[in-house]
Amino acid sequence: MSATHVTDAERLADTVHVLHGPGGNPARKEVAYAAYVAVIVVGLYGFPLLRALVIAADREAMASALRSPWSALALVVVVAAVTLAAREAGRVRGPIVAPVPWIDHVVASSIDRWASLRSWFGYSLFATLFAGGLAGLAVGGGFAGARAAGWWILPVGLVMGLLVGLLAGVAWLVGQSRLSPPPPPGDGPWWVREVRRLGVHDLRTQSSRSNRIVGGVQAGDLRAVRLEAARPVTRGRDLRLRHRGPIMTLVARDVLGLRRSPGAGLVGLLLCAAAGAGMGATLGSTAVPPLVGFVAGLVSHLGFGALSEGLRLEADTMGTPPLFGAPPVRAAAAHLFVPGAIHLVTTVLVGSVTGVAVGADLGAVFPWLVMTTVFLAGGSLLAAYRGRPPSSQFNPVPSPQTVAIWYAFPLLLGTLLIGGMVWGATQFPTNGYFVIATWVAGAWLVYAGLNRVQRENLAHRDV
């Protein structure tokens, strides 16, 4: 058969056979195994936890709240947040990230670009659909298992989860494809045209960046990961930093950083506002399940982190001479001023308005909203100055499970403490022991974070 009569599918089949043998590409089995593990984890741990959190709330009030317009508004907000996050993620690491040799030798050839990249797009779209559907089933099963809703919520949750996963996959692809110039008009569905729009240079850049990000994650080098994922600064290049003393200069530098990266500041502000609304609603009404408080704690941690770029940069330069003469612990505390002030004002304002709107007194909401800033300040210190993943004498290379726990520990700790505090405030609002335990936990977390700063500083000194 002459070369002119060989189709793209046959050429791709020959390439896959040369690379992977008669068994074909093993990626399909790997994706199926990951989905299998996810189903087991959600079934064994996720569903019982969600069901227990729903049982801990007022199920009758929650059942009526599920049929109210507020639940639809909350769903719209979640869908919008997931879509925007997926689109921004596509600019850093999109759904189509093929190996560099495949890009250079197959994608850059005369083979149709959709045919050469279709498998990567299919695996990523399956991952978003599967994650959305599984999440919808878990949430619906939690409500149905706690008898806060009928079993009709299972197909509704599945359909809504699939729709959210589809929107996330579409936004993820659009975020990546919009980095390349538009191709000439062609035939086919719009997603095929979006995939064909991807340029070889952009694909190679994202593939190389993805490899470096994965290597940084496996090695525990968060600074390398942030440098790869960060966007180049293009705003405020003419702004200058003036000396205001060793402490206020650091604060002014954080303000300057937010002015040069307004997108990070806006994302952090919106996340803090959404978290404040969730915590205010949970504190003010028994119809809101405690799960909302835990989710609000997670979102609040992410919002505080988006505003804490100055703290992370200070941690990245640990071991070098202080730039403005401030000791490491004092410098780390100074970098908490800007994110702490923004988070405190936003959370207290939005949370108080939400709590009063659902029928609570201001005194029953205000103290707990203030306390969240204390928890997040300590958790941000632990996250920024976490050091390297722990290793043992017998195995100097940490296992993937150890690295995952090391990454997630500050986030999980802050989420559990804030969610537990919000839940306890609804159950024991006037218990003095609970109030004292909450303030002791917040003070301990801040002390642990500052102590971690000091230990990292001593670890970088020459002995």
Tab-separated table of C-alpha atoms in Angstrom:
chain	number	residue	atom	x	y	z
A	1	MET	CA	0.000	0.000	0.000
A	2	SER	CA	1.365	3.379	-0.942
A	3	ALA	CA	1.917	6.092	1.654
A	4	THR	CA	-0.803	8.268	0.121
A	5	HIS	CA	-3.460	5.642	0.901
A	6	VAL	CA	-2.468	5.132	4.550
A	7	THR	CA	-4.955	6.883	6.850
A	8	ASP	CA	-4.108	8.832	9.998
A	9	ALA	CA	-5.702	6.120	12.123
A	10	GLU	CA	-3.426	3.448	10.646
A	11	ARG	CA	-0.323	5.571	11.117
A	12	LEU	CA	-1.290	6.248	14.734
A	13	ALA	CA	-1.995	2.558	15.316
A	14	ASP	CA	1.467	1.689	13.986
A	15	THR	CA	3.043	4.326	16.244
A	16	VAL	CA	1.228	3.053	19.338
A	17	HIS	CA	2.212	-0.527	18.461
A	18	VAL	CA	5.874	0.472	18.210
A	19	LEU	CA	5.768	2.362	21.519
A	20	HIS	CA	3.650	0.015	23.638
A	21	GLY	CA	3.610	-3.317	21.837
A	22	PRO	CA	0.562	-5.419	20.983
A	23	GLY	CA	-1.073	-4.569	24.337
A	24	GLY	CA	-1.616	-0.971	23.311
A	25	ASN	CA	-1.415	2.140	25.442
A	26	PRO	CA	-1.647	1.192	29.161
A	27	ALA	CA	-3.075	4.610	30.068
A	28	ARG	CA	-6.624	3.268	29.817
A	29	LYS	CA	-5.945	0.645	32.474
A	30	GLU	CA	-4.260	3.208	34.704
A	31	VAL	CA	-7.237	5.556	34.470
A	32	ALA	CA	-9.629	2.688	35.215
A	33	TYR	CA	-7.581	1.646	38.248
A	34	ALA	CA	-7.555	5.230	39.569
A	35	ALA	CA	-11.346	5.373	39.189
A	36	TYR	CA	-11.657	2.035	40.992
A	37	VAL	CA	-9.585	3.294	43.933
A	38	ALA	CA	-11.583	6.539	44.062
A	39	VAL	CA	-14.859	4.618	44.287
A	40	ILE	CA	-13.516	2.519	47.177
A	41	VAL	CA	-12.197	5.539	49.096
A	42	VAL	CA	-15.407	7.536	48.672
A	43	GLY	CA	-17.552	4.544	49.552
A	44	LEU	CA	-15.595	3.626	52.680
A	45	TYR	CA	-14.779	7.094	54.022
A	46	GLY	CA	-16.533	9.856	52.098
A	47	PHE	CA	-20.118	8.605	52.253
A	48	PRO	CA	-20.142	7.741	56.004
A	49	LEU	CA	-18.545	11.092	56.849
A	50	LEU	CA	-21.054	13.078	54.781
A	51	ARG	CA	-23.950	11.096	56.235
A	52	ALA	CA	-22.720	11.709	59.796
A	53	LEU	CA	-22.389	15.439	59.176
A	54	VAL	CA	-25.929	15.621	57.795
A	55	ILE	CA	-27.327	13.629	60.725
A	56	ALA	CA	-25.695	16.104	63.139
A	57	ALA	CA	-27.888	18.932	61.742
A	58	ASP	CA	-31.608	19.614	61.848
A	59	ARG	CA	-32.796	17.272	59.129
A	60	GLU	CA	-36.311	18.703	58.805
A	61	ALA	CA	-35.046	22.255	58.384
A	62	MET	CA	-32.393	20.988	55.985
A	63	ALA	CA	-34.970	19.168	53.879
A	64	SER	CA	-36.938	22.383	53.477
A	65	ALA	CA	-33.762	24.315	52.697
A	66	LEU	CA	-32.964	21.906	49.850
A	67	ARG	CA	-36.158	22.992	48.116
A	68	SER	CA	-35.585	26.719	48.672
A	69	PRO	CA	-34.096	29.178	46.157
A	70	TRP	CA	-31.020	29.482	48.381
A	71	SER	CA	-29.922	25.963	47.510
A	72	ALA	CA	-30.152	26.813	43.803
A	73	LEU	CA	-28.141	29.984	44.399
A	74	ALA	CA	-25.474	28.018	46.277
A	75	LEU	CA	-25.307	25.515	43.410
A	76	VAL	CA	-24.865	28.322	40.876
A	77	VAL	CA	-22.045	29.819	42.943
A	78	VAL	CA	-20.286	26.450	43.212
A	79	VAL	CA	-20.604	25.804	39.483
A	80	ALA	CA	-19.263	29.260	38.641
A	81	ALA	CA	-16.320	28.845	41.022
A	82	VAL	CA	-15.422	25.411	39.625
A	83	THR	CA	-15.662	26.683	36.044
A	84	LEU	CA	-13.444	29.702	36.684
A	85	ALA	CA	-10.897	27.579	38.571
A	86	ALA	CA	-10.786	25.030	35.734
A	87	ARG	CA	-10.255	27.738	33.139
A	88	GLU	CA	-7.388	29.265	35.106
A	89	ALA	CA	-5.874	25.810	35.620
A	90	GLY	CA	-5.906	25.256	31.874
A	91	ARG	CA	-3.550	28.177	31.407
A	92	VAL	CA	-0.954	26.403	33.561
A	93	ARG	CA	-1.634	22.733	32.902
A	94	GLY	CA	-4.413	21.929	30.469
A	95	PRO	CA	-6.244	18.668	29.836
A	96	ILE	CA	-4.043	17.833	26.821
A	97	VAL	CA	-0.460	17.344	27.966
A	98	ALA	CA	1.280	14.796	25.753
A	99	PRO	CA	4.955	13.793	26.155
A	100	VAL	CA	7.420	16.048	24.397
A	101	PRO	CA	8.662	13.287	21.993
A	102	TRP	CA	5.081	12.598	20.950
A	103	ILE	CA	4.547	16.300	20.290
A	104	ASP	CA	7.757	16.634	18.285
A	105	HIS	CA	7.357	13.508	16.178
A	106	VAL	CA	3.600	12.862	15.919
A	107	VAL	CA	1.683	16.068	16.639
A	108	ALA	CA	4.081	18.119	14.508
A	109	SER	CA	3.699	15.701	11.581
A	110	SER	CA	1.058	15.741	8.867
A	111	ILE	CA	-1.324	13.648	11.004
A	112	ASP	CA	-4.499	15.473	11.954
A	113	ARG	CA	-4.039	17.197	15.309
A	114	TRP	CA	-7.365	16.002	16.652
A	115	ALA	CA	-6.475	12.409	15.841
A	116	SER	CA	-3.062	12.653	17.520
A	117	LEU	CA	-4.390	14.325	20.713
A	118	ARG	CA	-7.821	12.731	21.002
A	119	SER	CA	-6.821	10.132	23.585
A	120	TRP	CA	-5.413	12.715	26.020
A	121	PHE	CA	-8.551	14.815	25.713
A	122	GLY	CA	-10.720	11.742	26.248
A	123	TYR	CA	-8.903	10.684	29.415
A	124	SER	CA	-9.108	14.188	30.904
A	125	LEU	CA	-12.781	14.575	30.045
A	126	PHE	CA	-13.509	11.176	31.573
A	127	ALA	CA	-11.668	12.232	34.746
A	128	THR	CA	-13.738	15.414	35.160
A	129	LEU	CA	-17.016	13.620	34.407
A	130	PHE	CA	-16.175	10.774	36.768
A	131	ALA	CA	-15.110	13.121	39.575
A	132	GLY	CA	-18.253	15.222	39.191
A	133	GLY	CA	-20.575	12.233	39.053
A	134	LEU	CA	-18.924	10.548	42.028
A	135	ALA	CA	-19.094	13.753	44.073
A	136	GLY	CA	-22.762	14.200	43.197
A	137	LEU	CA	-23.551	10.627	44.198
A	138	ALA	CA	-21.626	10.986	47.482
A	139	VAL	CA	-23.428	14.191	48.451
A	140	GLY	CA	-26.823	12.841	47.388
A	141	GLY	CA	-26.165	9.569	49.198
A	142	GLY	CA	-25.233	11.459	52.355
A	143	PHE	CA	-28.545	13.343	52.350
A	144	ALA	CA	-30.552	10.261	51.410
A	145	GLY	CA	-28.794	8.042	53.950
A	146	ALA	CA	-29.474	10.578	56.714
A	147	ARG	CA	-33.144	10.758	55.606
A	148	ALA	CA	-32.880	14.477	55.000
A	149	ALA	CA	-34.114	13.892	51.460
A	150	GLY	CA	-35.721	11.118	49.471
A	151	TRP	CA	-33.868	8.727	47.234
A	152	TRP	CA	-34.813	10.960	44.317
A	153	ILE	CA	-31.767	13.039	45.236
A	154	LEU	CA	-29.400	10.305	43.989
A	155	PRO	CA	-30.184	10.663	40.252
A	156	VAL	CA	-30.443	14.431	40.684
A	157	GLY	CA	-27.035	14.533	42.366
A	158	LEU	CA	-25.546	12.287	39.670
A	159	VAL	CA	-26.889	14.442	36.844
A	160	MET	CA	-25.805	17.689	38.485
A	161	GLY	CA	-22.358	16.249	39.202
A	162	LEU	CA	-21.967	15.148	35.589
A	163	LEU	CA	-22.999	18.606	34.376
A	164	VAL	CA	-20.499	20.281	36.690
A	165	GLY	CA	-17.801	17.874	35.529
A	166	LEU	CA	-18.661	18.584	31.892
A	167	LEU	CA	-18.501	22.347	32.441
A	168	ALA	CA	-15.188	21.965	34.248
A	169	GLY	CA	-13.761	19.892	31.393
A	170	VAL	CA	-14.937	22.397	28.803
A	171	ALA	CA	-13.526	25.345	30.753
A	172	TRP	CA	-10.280	23.431	31.276
A	173	LEU	CA	-9.907	22.909	27.523
A	174	VAL	CA	-10.840	26.504	26.709
A	175	GLY	CA	-8.264	27.799	29.187
A	176	GLN	CA	-5.554	25.865	27.366
A	177	SER	CA	-6.697	26.452	23.797
A	178	ARG	CA	-7.026	30.223	24.219
A	179	LEU	CA	-3.247	30.418	24.679
A	180	SER	CA	-2.821	29.599	20.969
A	181	PRO	CA	-3.879	31.746	18.015
A	182	PRO	CA	-7.123	30.756	16.296
A	183	PRO	CA	-6.708	28.294	13.415
A	184	PRO	CA	-8.215	28.772	9.980
A	185	PRO	CA	-11.908	27.842	9.686
A	186	GLY	CA	-12.531	24.126	9.538
A	187	ASP	CA	-15.185	21.460	9.865
A	188	GLY	CA	-16.143	19.427	12.900
A	189	PRO	CA	-17.626	20.097	16.340
A	190	TRP	CA	-16.320	23.036	18.336
A	191	TRP	CA	-14.273	20.843	20.718
A	192	VAL	CA	-12.478	19.333	17.753
A	193	ARG	CA	-11.669	22.823	16.510
A	194	GLU	CA	-10.452	23.800	19.990
A	195	VAL	CA	-8.066	20.835	20.073
A	196	ARG	CA	-6.826	21.585	16.564
A	197	ARG	CA	-6.192	25.150	17.713
A	198	LEU	CA	-3.439	24.015	20.105
A	199	GLY	CA	-0.031	24.980	18.766
A	200	VAL	CA	3.044	22.771	18.926
A	201	HIS	CA	4.989	25.411	20.850
A	202	ASP	CA	2.254	25.799	23.484
A	203	LEU	CA	1.869	22.036	23.822
A	204	ARG	CA	5.609	21.600	24.275
A	205	THR	CA	5.696	24.389	26.877
A	206	GLN	CA	2.881	22.897	28.928
A	207	SER	CA	4.350	19.404	28.695
A	208	SER	CA	7.751	20.548	29.936
A	209	ARG	CA	6.150	22.640	32.676
A	210	SER	CA	3.988	19.709	33.753
A	211	ASN	CA	7.052	17.483	34.075
A	212	ARG	CA	8.825	20.084	36.191
A	213	ILE	CA	5.766	20.587	38.394
A	214	VAL	CA	5.417	16.834	38.955
A	215	GLY	CA	9.123	16.600	39.756
A	216	GLY	CA	8.835	19.481	42.212
A	217	VAL	CA	5.834	17.876	43.900
A	218	GLN	CA	7.582	14.524	44.231
A	219	ALA	CA	10.726	16.173	45.609
A	220	GLY	CA	8.773	18.421	47.961
A	221	ASP	CA	10.209	21.576	46.395
A	222	LEU	CA	7.227	23.895	46.643
A	223	ARG	CA	9.253	26.899	45.533
A	224	ALA	CA	9.968	25.243	42.181
A	225	VAL	CA	6.281	24.367	41.799
A	226	ARG	CA	5.192	27.938	42.492
A	227	LEU	CA	7.751	29.356	40.071
A	228	GLU	CA	6.477	27.064	37.315
A	229	ALA	CA	2.804	27.801	37.994
A	230	ALA	CA	3.165	31.562	38.515
A	231	ARG	CA	2.325	34.023	35.801
A	232	PRO	CA	4.837	36.665	34.757
A	233	VAL	CA	4.222	40.038	36.382
A	234	THR	CA	3.052	42.541	33.764
A	235	ARG	CA	1.197	45.098	35.910
A	236	GLY	CA	2.566	47.832	38.107
A	237	ARG	CA	6.104	47.613	36.790
A	238	ASP	CA	6.565	51.339	37.409
A	239	LEU	CA	5.580	51.101	41.083
A	240	ARG	CA	8.434	51.433	43.565
A	241	LEU	CA	8.825	50.344	47.182
A	242	ARG	CA	9.865	52.974	49.705
A	243	HIS	CA	11.605	52.264	52.978
A	244	ARG	CA	9.292	52.527	56.011
A	245	GLY	CA	11.249	50.654	58.643
A	246	PRO	CA	12.028	46.937	58.971
A	247	ILE	CA	8.382	45.934	59.627
A	248	MET	CA	6.209	48.368	57.703
A	249	THR	CA	8.387	47.926	54.615
A	250	LEU	CA	7.438	44.247	54.560
A	251	VAL	CA	3.775	45.180	54.889
A	252	ALA	CA	4.131	47.713	52.080
A	253	ARG	CA	5.818	45.071	49.933
A	254	ASP	CA	2.832	42.751	50.384
A	255	VAL	CA	0.483	45.561	49.345
A	256	LEU	CA	2.682	46.228	46.313
A	257	GLY	CA	2.581	42.544	45.414
A	258	LEU	CA	-1.226	42.546	45.429
A	259	ARG	CA	-1.251	45.670	43.256
A	260	ARG	CA	1.021	43.943	40.748
A	261	SER	CA	-1.039	40.730	40.855
A	262	PRO	CA	-4.622	41.952	41.210
A	263	GLY	CA	-5.975	38.610	40.032
A	264	ALA	CA	-4.620	36.802	43.111
A	265	GLY	CA	-6.028	39.497	45.378
A	266	LEU	CA	-9.450	39.310	43.719
A	267	VAL	CA	-9.541	35.510	43.952
A	268	GLY	CA	-8.545	35.636	47.615
A	269	LEU	CA	-11.164	38.287	48.351
A	270	LEU	CA	-13.937	36.326	46.633
A	271	LEU	CA	-12.968	33.091	48.391
A	272	CYS	CA	-12.910	34.822	51.777
A	273	ALA	CA	-16.326	36.364	51.072
A	274	ALA	CA	-17.793	33.003	50.020
A	275	ALA	CA	-16.341	31.310	53.095
A	276	GLY	CA	-17.662	34.069	55.358
A	277	ALA	CA	-21.140	33.658	53.896
A	278	GLY	CA	-21.002	29.892	54.445
A	279	MET	CA	-19.819	30.203	58.032
A	280	GLY	CA	-22.362	32.947	58.800
A	281	ALA	CA	-25.184	30.802	57.424
A	282	THR	CA	-24.012	27.752	59.378
A	283	LEU	CA	-23.751	29.722	62.612
A	284	GLY	CA	-27.095	31.432	62.108
A	285	SER	CA	-29.417	28.631	61.014
A	286	THR	CA	-29.877	24.995	61.976
A	287	ALA	CA	-31.155	24.293	58.469
A	288	VAL	CA	-27.596	24.581	57.139
A	289	PRO	CA	-25.687	21.311	57.630
A	290	PRO	CA	-22.351	21.327	59.500
A	291	LEU	CA	-20.737	20.165	56.269
A	292	VAL	CA	-21.064	23.728	54.973
A	293	GLY	CA	-18.916	24.926	57.869
A	294	PHE	CA	-16.152	22.471	56.993
A	295	VAL	CA	-16.326	23.419	53.311
A	296	ALA	CA	-16.220	27.089	54.305
A	297	GLY	CA	-13.112	26.392	56.372
A	298	LEU	CA	-11.467	24.785	53.346
A	299	VAL	CA	-12.406	27.697	51.074
A	300	SER	CA	-11.282	30.209	53.691
A	301	HIS	CA	-7.859	28.542	53.880
A	302	LEU	CA	-7.524	28.769	50.106
A	303	GLY	CA	-8.554	32.435	50.142
A	304	PHE	CA	-6.086	33.288	52.890
A	305	GLY	CA	-3.386	31.462	50.949
A	306	ALA	CA	-4.123	33.426	47.782
A	307	LEU	CA	-3.453	36.617	49.751
A	308	SER	CA	-0.274	35.312	51.428
A	309	GLU	CA	2.195	35.389	48.542
A	310	GLY	CA	4.524	37.619	50.567
A	311	LEU	CA	4.674	35.044	53.366
A	312	ARG	CA	5.555	32.278	50.923
A	313	LEU	CA	8.277	34.391	49.311
A	314	GLU	CA	9.715	35.073	52.755
A	315	ALA	CA	9.758	31.337	53.452
A	316	ASP	CA	11.415	30.626	50.094
A	317	THR	CA	14.325	32.924	50.996
A	318	MET	CA	14.850	31.384	54.422
A	319	GLY	CA	18.554	31.098	55.209
A	320	THR	CA	19.555	34.256	53.345
A	321	PRO	CA	20.397	37.559	55.111
A	322	PRO	CA	17.237	39.523	55.992
A	323	LEU	CA	16.423	42.062	53.325
A	324	PHE	CA	15.213	44.812	55.657
A	325	GLY	CA	16.888	43.765	58.894
A	326	ALA	CA	13.871	42.101	60.551
A	327	PRO	CA	14.446	38.758	62.360
A	328	PRO	CA	12.802	35.748	60.665
A	329	VAL	CA	10.016	35.292	63.207
A	330	ARG	CA	9.159	38.978	63.224
A	331	ALA	CA	9.276	39.113	59.431
A	332	ALA	CA	6.913	36.139	59.141
A	333	ALA	CA	4.500	37.772	61.584
A	334	ALA	CA	4.653	41.016	59.592
A	335	HIS	CA	3.688	39.178	56.403
A	336	LEU	CA	0.487	38.023	58.127
A	337	PHE	CA	-0.786	41.582	58.524
A	338	VAL	CA	-2.123	42.163	54.987
A	339	PRO	CA	-3.825	38.772	54.416
A	340	GLY	CA	-5.053	38.723	58.010
A	341	ALA	CA	-6.576	42.202	57.772
A	342	ILE	CA	-8.273	41.496	54.425
A	343	HIS	CA	-9.583	38.143	55.609
A	344	LEU	CA	-10.780	39.525	58.940
A	345	VAL	CA	-12.699	42.442	57.446
A	346	THR	CA	-14.204	40.423	54.594
A	347	THR	CA	-15.165	37.388	56.660
A	348	VAL	CA	-16.614	39.354	59.560
A	349	LEU	CA	-18.583	41.708	57.317
A	350	VAL	CA	-20.029	39.099	54.952
A	351	GLY	CA	-20.501	36.472	57.657
A	352	SER	CA	-22.244	38.861	60.031
A	353	VAL	CA	-24.627	40.092	57.334
A	354	THR	CA	-25.407	36.507	56.315
A	355	GLY	CA	-25.902	35.360	59.899
A	356	VAL	CA	-28.243	38.229	60.723
A	357	ALA	CA	-30.137	37.671	57.461
A	358	VAL	CA	-30.916	34.043	58.396
A	359	GLY	CA	-32.171	35.066	61.848
A	360	ALA	CA	-29.181	34.982	64.220
A	361	ASP	CA	-27.941	37.615	66.645
A	362	LEU	CA	-24.746	39.449	65.846
A	363	GLY	CA	-23.180	38.362	69.147
A	364	ALA	CA	-23.713	34.692	68.269
A	365	VAL	CA	-21.808	35.028	64.982
A	366	PHE	CA	-19.194	37.754	65.362
A	367	PRO	CA	-16.698	36.124	67.826
A	368	TRP	CA	-16.446	32.899	65.858
A	369	LEU	CA	-15.853	34.720	62.592
A	370	VAL	CA	-12.998	36.640	64.214
A	371	MET	CA	-11.526	33.384	65.495
A	372	THR	CA	-11.190	31.972	61.977
A	373	THR	CA	-8.484	34.537	61.166
A	374	VAL	CA	-6.443	33.348	64.149
A	375	PHE	CA	-6.661	29.723	63.010
A	376	LEU	CA	-5.744	30.611	59.433
A	377	ALA	CA	-2.773	32.727	60.512
A	378	GLY	CA	-1.248	29.747	62.295
A	379	GLY	CA	-2.152	27.359	59.498
A	380	SER	CA	-0.566	29.639	56.887
A	381	LEU	CA	2.673	29.709	58.871
A	382	LEU	CA	2.714	25.917	59.004
A	383	ALA	CA	2.009	25.733	55.270
A	384	ALA	CA	4.636	28.292	54.212
A	385	TYR	CA	7.419	26.984	56.471
A	386	ARG	CA	6.723	23.290	56.165
A	387	GLY	CA	10.289	22.492	55.060
A	388	ARG	CA	10.979	19.186	53.329
A	389	PRO	CA	8.953	15.961	53.417
A	390	PRO	CA	9.955	13.726	56.334
A	391	SER	CA	12.153	10.744	55.598
A	392	SER	CA	13.532	7.853	57.630
A	393	GLN	CA	17.030	6.477	58.094
A	394	PHE	CA	16.080	3.321	56.241
A	395	ASN	CA	14.447	5.088	53.297
A	396	PRO	CA	15.810	8.566	52.524
A	397	VAL	CA	13.251	8.993	49.715
A	398	PRO	CA	9.770	9.685	51.172
A	399	SER	CA	6.910	7.572	49.903
A	400	PRO	CA	4.076	9.111	47.853
A	401	GLN	CA	1.697	8.615	50.770
A	402	THR	CA	4.039	10.518	53.079
A	403	VAL	CA	4.391	13.365	50.587
A	404	ALA	CA	0.598	13.574	50.145
A	405	ILE	CA	0.016	13.749	53.912
A	406	TRP	CA	2.815	16.292	54.259
A	407	TYR	CA	1.212	18.489	51.606
A	408	ALA	CA	-2.321	18.208	52.944
A	409	PHE	CA	-1.623	18.471	56.690
A	410	PRO	CA	-1.912	22.295	57.098
A	411	LEU	CA	-5.022	22.397	54.911
A	412	LEU	CA	-6.693	19.491	56.710
A	413	LEU	CA	-5.765	20.848	60.135
A	414	GLY	CA	-7.204	24.295	59.393
A	415	THR	CA	-10.339	22.829	57.814
A	416	LEU	CA	-11.016	20.493	60.733
A	417	LEU	CA	-10.391	23.164	63.364
A	418	ILE	CA	-12.572	25.796	61.695
A	419	GLY	CA	-15.315	23.339	60.792
A	420	GLY	CA	-15.246	21.835	64.280
A	421	MET	CA	-15.356	25.297	65.844
A	422	VAL	CA	-18.384	26.292	63.735
A	423	TRP	CA	-20.153	23.032	64.552
A	424	GLY	CA	-19.364	23.379	68.261
A	425	ALA	CA	-20.586	26.969	68.269
A	426	THR	CA	-23.997	25.773	67.070
A	427	GLN	CA	-24.125	22.976	69.680
A	428	PHE	CA	-22.487	24.647	72.716
A	429	PRO	CA	-22.910	28.400	72.182
A	430	THR	CA	-22.721	29.298	75.881
A	431	ASN	CA	-20.326	26.629	77.135
A	432	GLY	CA	-17.357	28.398	78.731
A	433	TYR	CA	-15.082	25.371	78.432
A	434	PHE	CA	-15.667	25.221	74.682
A	435	VAL	CA	-14.900	28.926	74.294
A	436	ILE	CA	-11.681	28.578	76.300
A	437	ALA	CA	-10.659	25.466	74.342
A	438	THR	CA	-11.225	27.324	71.066
A	439	TRP	CA	-9.001	30.257	72.025
A	440	VAL	CA	-6.353	27.909	73.417
A	441	ALA	CA	-6.376	25.942	70.144
A	442	GLY	CA	-6.012	29.146	68.128
A	443	ALA	CA	-3.158	30.430	70.277
A	444	TRP	CA	-1.437	27.043	70.117
A	445	LEU	CA	-1.703	26.977	66.326
A	446	VAL	CA	-0.150	30.440	65.994
A	447	TYR	CA	2.607	29.498	68.449
A	448	ALA	CA	3.269	26.264	66.545
A	449	GLY	CA	3.547	28.245	63.311
A	450	LEU	CA	6.012	30.779	64.758
A	451	ASN	CA	7.993	27.954	66.352
A	452	ARG	CA	8.176	26.266	62.937
A	453	VAL	CA	9.593	29.503	61.507
A	454	GLN	CA	12.293	29.542	64.161
A	455	ARG	CA	13.172	25.898	63.606
A	456	GLU	CA	13.479	26.388	59.852
A	457	ASN	CA	15.712	29.387	60.470
A	458	LEU	CA	18.004	27.372	62.747
A	459	ALA	CA	18.059	24.486	60.260
A	460	HIS	CA	19.489	26.788	57.568
A	461	ARG	CA	22.358	27.979	59.721
A	462	ASP	CA	25.821	26.516	59.364
A	463	VAL	CA	26.699	24.396	62.397
